[in-house]
Short mmCIF file of C-alpha atoms in Angstrom, two decimals:
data_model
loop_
_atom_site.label_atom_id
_atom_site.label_comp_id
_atom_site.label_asym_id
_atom_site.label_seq_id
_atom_site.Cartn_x
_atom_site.Cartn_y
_atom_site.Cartn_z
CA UNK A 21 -9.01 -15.01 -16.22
CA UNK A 22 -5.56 -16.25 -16.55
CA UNK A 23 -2.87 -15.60 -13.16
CA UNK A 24 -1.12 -13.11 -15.25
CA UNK A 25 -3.55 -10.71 -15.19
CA UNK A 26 -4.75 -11.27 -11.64
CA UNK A 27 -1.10 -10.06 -10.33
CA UNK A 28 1.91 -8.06 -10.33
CA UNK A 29 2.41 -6.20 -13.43
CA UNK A 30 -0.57 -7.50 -15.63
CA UNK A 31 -3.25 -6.57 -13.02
CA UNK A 32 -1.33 -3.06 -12.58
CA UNK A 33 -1.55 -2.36 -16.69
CA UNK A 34 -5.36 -3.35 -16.22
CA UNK A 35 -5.64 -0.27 -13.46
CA UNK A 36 -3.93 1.74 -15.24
CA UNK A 37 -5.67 1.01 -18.16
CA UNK A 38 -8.81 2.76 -15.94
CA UNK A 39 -7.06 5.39 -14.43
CA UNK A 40 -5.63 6.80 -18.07
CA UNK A 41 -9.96 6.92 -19.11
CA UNK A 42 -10.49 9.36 -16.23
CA UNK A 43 -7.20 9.86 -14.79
CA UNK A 44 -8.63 12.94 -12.32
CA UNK A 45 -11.44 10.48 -10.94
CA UNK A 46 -11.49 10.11 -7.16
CA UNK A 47 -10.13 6.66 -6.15
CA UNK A 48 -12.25 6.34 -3.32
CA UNK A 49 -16.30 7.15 -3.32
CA UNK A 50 -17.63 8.46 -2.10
CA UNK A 51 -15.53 10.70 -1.68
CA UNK A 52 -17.34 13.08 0.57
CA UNK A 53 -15.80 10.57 3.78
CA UNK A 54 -12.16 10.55 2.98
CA UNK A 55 -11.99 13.57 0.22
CA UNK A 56 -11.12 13.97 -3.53
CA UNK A 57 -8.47 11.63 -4.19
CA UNK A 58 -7.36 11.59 -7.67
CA UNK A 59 -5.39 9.13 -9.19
CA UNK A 60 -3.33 11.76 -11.33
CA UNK A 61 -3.01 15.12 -9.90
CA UNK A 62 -2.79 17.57 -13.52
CA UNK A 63 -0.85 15.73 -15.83
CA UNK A 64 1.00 12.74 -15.48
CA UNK A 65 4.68 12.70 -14.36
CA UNK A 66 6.49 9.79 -14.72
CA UNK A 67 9.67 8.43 -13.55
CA UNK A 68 12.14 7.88 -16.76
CA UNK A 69 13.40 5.08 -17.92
CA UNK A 70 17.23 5.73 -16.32
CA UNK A 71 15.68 6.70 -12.97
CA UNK A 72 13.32 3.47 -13.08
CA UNK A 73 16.76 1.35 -13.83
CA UNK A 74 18.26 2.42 -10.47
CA UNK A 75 15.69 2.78 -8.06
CA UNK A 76 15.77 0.69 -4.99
CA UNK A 77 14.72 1.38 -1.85
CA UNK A 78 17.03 2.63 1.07
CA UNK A 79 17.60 -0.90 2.59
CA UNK A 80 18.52 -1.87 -0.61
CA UNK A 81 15.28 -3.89 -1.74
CA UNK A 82 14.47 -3.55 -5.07
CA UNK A 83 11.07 -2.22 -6.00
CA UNK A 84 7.72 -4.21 -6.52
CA UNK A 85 6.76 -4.93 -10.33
CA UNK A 86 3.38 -3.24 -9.57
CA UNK A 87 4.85 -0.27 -8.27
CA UNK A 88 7.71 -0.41 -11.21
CA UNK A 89 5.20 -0.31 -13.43
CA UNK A 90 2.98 2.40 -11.66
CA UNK A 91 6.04 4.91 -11.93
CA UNK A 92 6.49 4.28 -15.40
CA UNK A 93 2.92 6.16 -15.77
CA UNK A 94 3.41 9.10 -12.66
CA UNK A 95 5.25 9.65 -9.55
CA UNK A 96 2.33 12.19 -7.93
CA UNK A 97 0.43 9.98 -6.33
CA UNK A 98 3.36 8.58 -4.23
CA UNK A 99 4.76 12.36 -4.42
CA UNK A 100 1.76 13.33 -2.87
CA UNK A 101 1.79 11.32 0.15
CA UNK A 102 6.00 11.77 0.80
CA UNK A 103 7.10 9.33 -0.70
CA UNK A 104 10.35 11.12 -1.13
CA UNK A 105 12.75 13.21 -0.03
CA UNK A 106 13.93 16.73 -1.41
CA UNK A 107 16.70 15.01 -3.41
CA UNK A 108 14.41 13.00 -4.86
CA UNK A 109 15.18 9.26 -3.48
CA UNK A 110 12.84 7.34 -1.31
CA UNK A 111 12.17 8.79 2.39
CA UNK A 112 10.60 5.83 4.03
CA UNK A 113 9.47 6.19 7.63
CA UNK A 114 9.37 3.36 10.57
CA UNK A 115 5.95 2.15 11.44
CA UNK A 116 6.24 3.93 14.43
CA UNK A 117 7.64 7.25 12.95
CA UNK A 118 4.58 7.23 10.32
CA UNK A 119 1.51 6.44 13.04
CA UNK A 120 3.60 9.89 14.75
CA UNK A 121 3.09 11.91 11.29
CA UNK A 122 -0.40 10.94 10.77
CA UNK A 123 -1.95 10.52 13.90
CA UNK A 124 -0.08 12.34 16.79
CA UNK A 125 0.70 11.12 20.06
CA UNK A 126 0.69 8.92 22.04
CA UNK A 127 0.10 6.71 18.99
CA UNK A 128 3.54 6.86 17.56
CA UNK A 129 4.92 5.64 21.14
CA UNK A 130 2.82 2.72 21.36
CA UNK A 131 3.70 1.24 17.93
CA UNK A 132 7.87 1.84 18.40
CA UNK A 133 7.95 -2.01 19.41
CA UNK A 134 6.67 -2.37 15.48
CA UNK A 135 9.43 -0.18 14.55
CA UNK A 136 12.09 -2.82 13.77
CA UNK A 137 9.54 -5.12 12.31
CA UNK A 138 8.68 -2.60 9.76
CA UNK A 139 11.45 -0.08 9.04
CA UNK A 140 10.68 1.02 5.41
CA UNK A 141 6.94 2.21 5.34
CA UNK A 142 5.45 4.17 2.62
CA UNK A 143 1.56 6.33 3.33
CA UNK A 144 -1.10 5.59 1.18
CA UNK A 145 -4.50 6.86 0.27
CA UNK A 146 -7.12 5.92 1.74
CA UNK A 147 -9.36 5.26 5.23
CA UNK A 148 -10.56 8.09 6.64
CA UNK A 149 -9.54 7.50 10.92
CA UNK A 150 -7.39 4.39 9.56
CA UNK A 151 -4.26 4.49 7.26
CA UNK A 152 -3.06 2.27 4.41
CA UNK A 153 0.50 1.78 4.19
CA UNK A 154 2.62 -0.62 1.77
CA UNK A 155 5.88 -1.82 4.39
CA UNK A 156 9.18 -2.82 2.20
CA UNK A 157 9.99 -5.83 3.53
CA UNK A 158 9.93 -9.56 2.26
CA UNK A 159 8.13 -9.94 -0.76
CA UNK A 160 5.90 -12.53 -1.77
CA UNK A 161 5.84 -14.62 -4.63
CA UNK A 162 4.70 -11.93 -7.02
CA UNK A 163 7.28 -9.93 -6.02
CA UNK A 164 5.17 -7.86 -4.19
CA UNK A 165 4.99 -5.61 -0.63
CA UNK A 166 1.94 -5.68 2.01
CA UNK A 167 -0.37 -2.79 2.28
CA UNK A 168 -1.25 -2.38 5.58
CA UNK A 169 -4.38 -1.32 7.36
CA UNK A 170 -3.04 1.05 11.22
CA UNK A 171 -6.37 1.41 12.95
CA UNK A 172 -6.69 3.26 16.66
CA UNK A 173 -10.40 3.43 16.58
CA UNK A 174 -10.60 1.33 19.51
CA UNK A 175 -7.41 -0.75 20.46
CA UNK A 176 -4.23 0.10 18.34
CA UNK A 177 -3.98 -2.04 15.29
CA UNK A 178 -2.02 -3.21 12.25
CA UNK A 179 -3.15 -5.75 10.07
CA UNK A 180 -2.46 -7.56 6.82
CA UNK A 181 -5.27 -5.72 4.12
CA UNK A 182 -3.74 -6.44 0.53
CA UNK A 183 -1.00 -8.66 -0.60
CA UNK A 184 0.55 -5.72 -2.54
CA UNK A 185 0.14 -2.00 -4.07
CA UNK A 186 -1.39 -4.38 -7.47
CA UNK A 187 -4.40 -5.51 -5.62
CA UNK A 188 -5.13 -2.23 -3.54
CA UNK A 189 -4.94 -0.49 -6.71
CA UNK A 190 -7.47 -2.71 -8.34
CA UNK A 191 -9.39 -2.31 -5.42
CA UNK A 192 -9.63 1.05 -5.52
CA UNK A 193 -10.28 0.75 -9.15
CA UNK A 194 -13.07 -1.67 -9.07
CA UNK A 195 -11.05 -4.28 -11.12
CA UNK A 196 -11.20 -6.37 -7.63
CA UNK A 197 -14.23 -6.51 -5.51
CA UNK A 198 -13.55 -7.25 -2.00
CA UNK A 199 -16.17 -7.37 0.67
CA UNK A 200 -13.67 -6.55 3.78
CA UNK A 201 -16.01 -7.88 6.52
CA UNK A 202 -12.71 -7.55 8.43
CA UNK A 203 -9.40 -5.65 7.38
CA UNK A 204 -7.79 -8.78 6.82
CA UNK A 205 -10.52 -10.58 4.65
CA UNK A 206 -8.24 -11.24 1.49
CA UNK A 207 -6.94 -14.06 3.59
CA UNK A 208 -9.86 -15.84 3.03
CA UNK A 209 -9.97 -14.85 -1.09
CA UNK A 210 -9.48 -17.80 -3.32
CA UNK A 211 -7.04 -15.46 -5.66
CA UNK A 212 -5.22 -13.61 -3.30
CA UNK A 213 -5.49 -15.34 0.18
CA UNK A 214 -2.46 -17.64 -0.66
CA UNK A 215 0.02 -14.35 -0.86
CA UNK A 216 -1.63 -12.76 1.98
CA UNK A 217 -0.63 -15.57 4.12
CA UNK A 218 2.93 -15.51 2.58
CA UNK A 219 3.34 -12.05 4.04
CA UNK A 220 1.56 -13.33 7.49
CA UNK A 221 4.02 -16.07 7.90
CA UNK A 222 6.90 -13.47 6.76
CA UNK A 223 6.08 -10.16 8.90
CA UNK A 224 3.46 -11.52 11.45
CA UNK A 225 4.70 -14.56 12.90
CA UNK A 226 1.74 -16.66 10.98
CA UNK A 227 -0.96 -14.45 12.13
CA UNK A 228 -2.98 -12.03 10.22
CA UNK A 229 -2.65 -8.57 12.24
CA UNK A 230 -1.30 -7.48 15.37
CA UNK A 231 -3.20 -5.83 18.19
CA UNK A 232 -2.09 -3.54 21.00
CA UNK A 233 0.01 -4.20 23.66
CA UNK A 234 2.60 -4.75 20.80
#
């Protein structure tokens, strides 16, 4: 299988190649744990052409080729999880200000140290007492963002889980099969490990997740 197709924008037109055969499929099974999830919500709604040619996020950073490409096709699953604001630009939260939303206290409190480390985060589906969340930041070489695993099961966590929304969406697809011993077990992959420890030695000081006290 050639790189192209492994990455970025070629591994994103495989998923969506899926997702248009059964766009109302739950990405996630089964889906009695962490509830219907469909990829495409009714009919698509994507983000036109003149929209897609100006869209950056907040701090300024442009946006990922996989998730250029993914709004091209529909906005609703990123609508769906707040992605943005009435006005229709991007309403990223901090780390901190997300783990608030989703979770509650005290949890919010305990990850504001994370808060200038990761000031442009984005939900995700997925987990059912963890989150996934993609965290604007430095991108790798494929242009891409982290998706993030938060986890308070036992000690607060945040951890490095795919190199970008391309490979969690092939994930979730079942165009990648990962056997995630560990949240951060893509760092071992023989595709993808090399970008996930790009983004460890950009965002996590060279390690592969961060565990509380932060």
């Amino acid at each position: 299988m050639t790189v192209e197709v492994q990455h970025g924008v070629g591994l994103t037109r495989r998923v969506l190649d899926a997702v248009r055969a059964d766009p109302g499929r739950s990405m996630f099974e089964p889906a009695a744990w962490v509830g219907h999830t469909p990829w495409v919500d009714g009919a698509p709604r994507p983000m036109s052409a003149d929209e897609l040619a100006c869209a950056v996020f907040p701090s300024g950073r442009p946006l990922s080729p996989s998730l250029r490409e993914w709004l091209a096709f529909d906005r609703g699953l990123f609508d769906r999880h707040g992605w943005f604001a009435d006005d229709g630009g991007f309403a990223p939260r901090t780390l901190d200000e997300l783990v608030d939303d989703e979770l509650g206290a005290p949890w919010g409190e305990i990850y504001a140290p994370l808060a200038d480390r990761f000031p442009e985060c984005f939900l995700l589906p997925g987990g059912s007492d963890s989150r996934r969340v993609l965290a604007v930041g430095e991108p790798d070489s494929a242009g891409e963002y982290p998706v993030l695993a938060l986890d308070v099961d036992d000690m607060p966590y945040v951890g490095l889980m795919y190199p970008g929304f391309d490979v969690y969406a092939a994930e979730a697809a079942g165009l990648v099969h990962c056997v995630f011993e560990t949240y951060t077990a893509l760092a071992a992959d023989p595709v993808y490990g090399r970008r996930m420890r790009e983004h460890a030695a950009r965002g996590f000081a060279g390690e592969l997740c961060l565990e509380y006290p932060f």
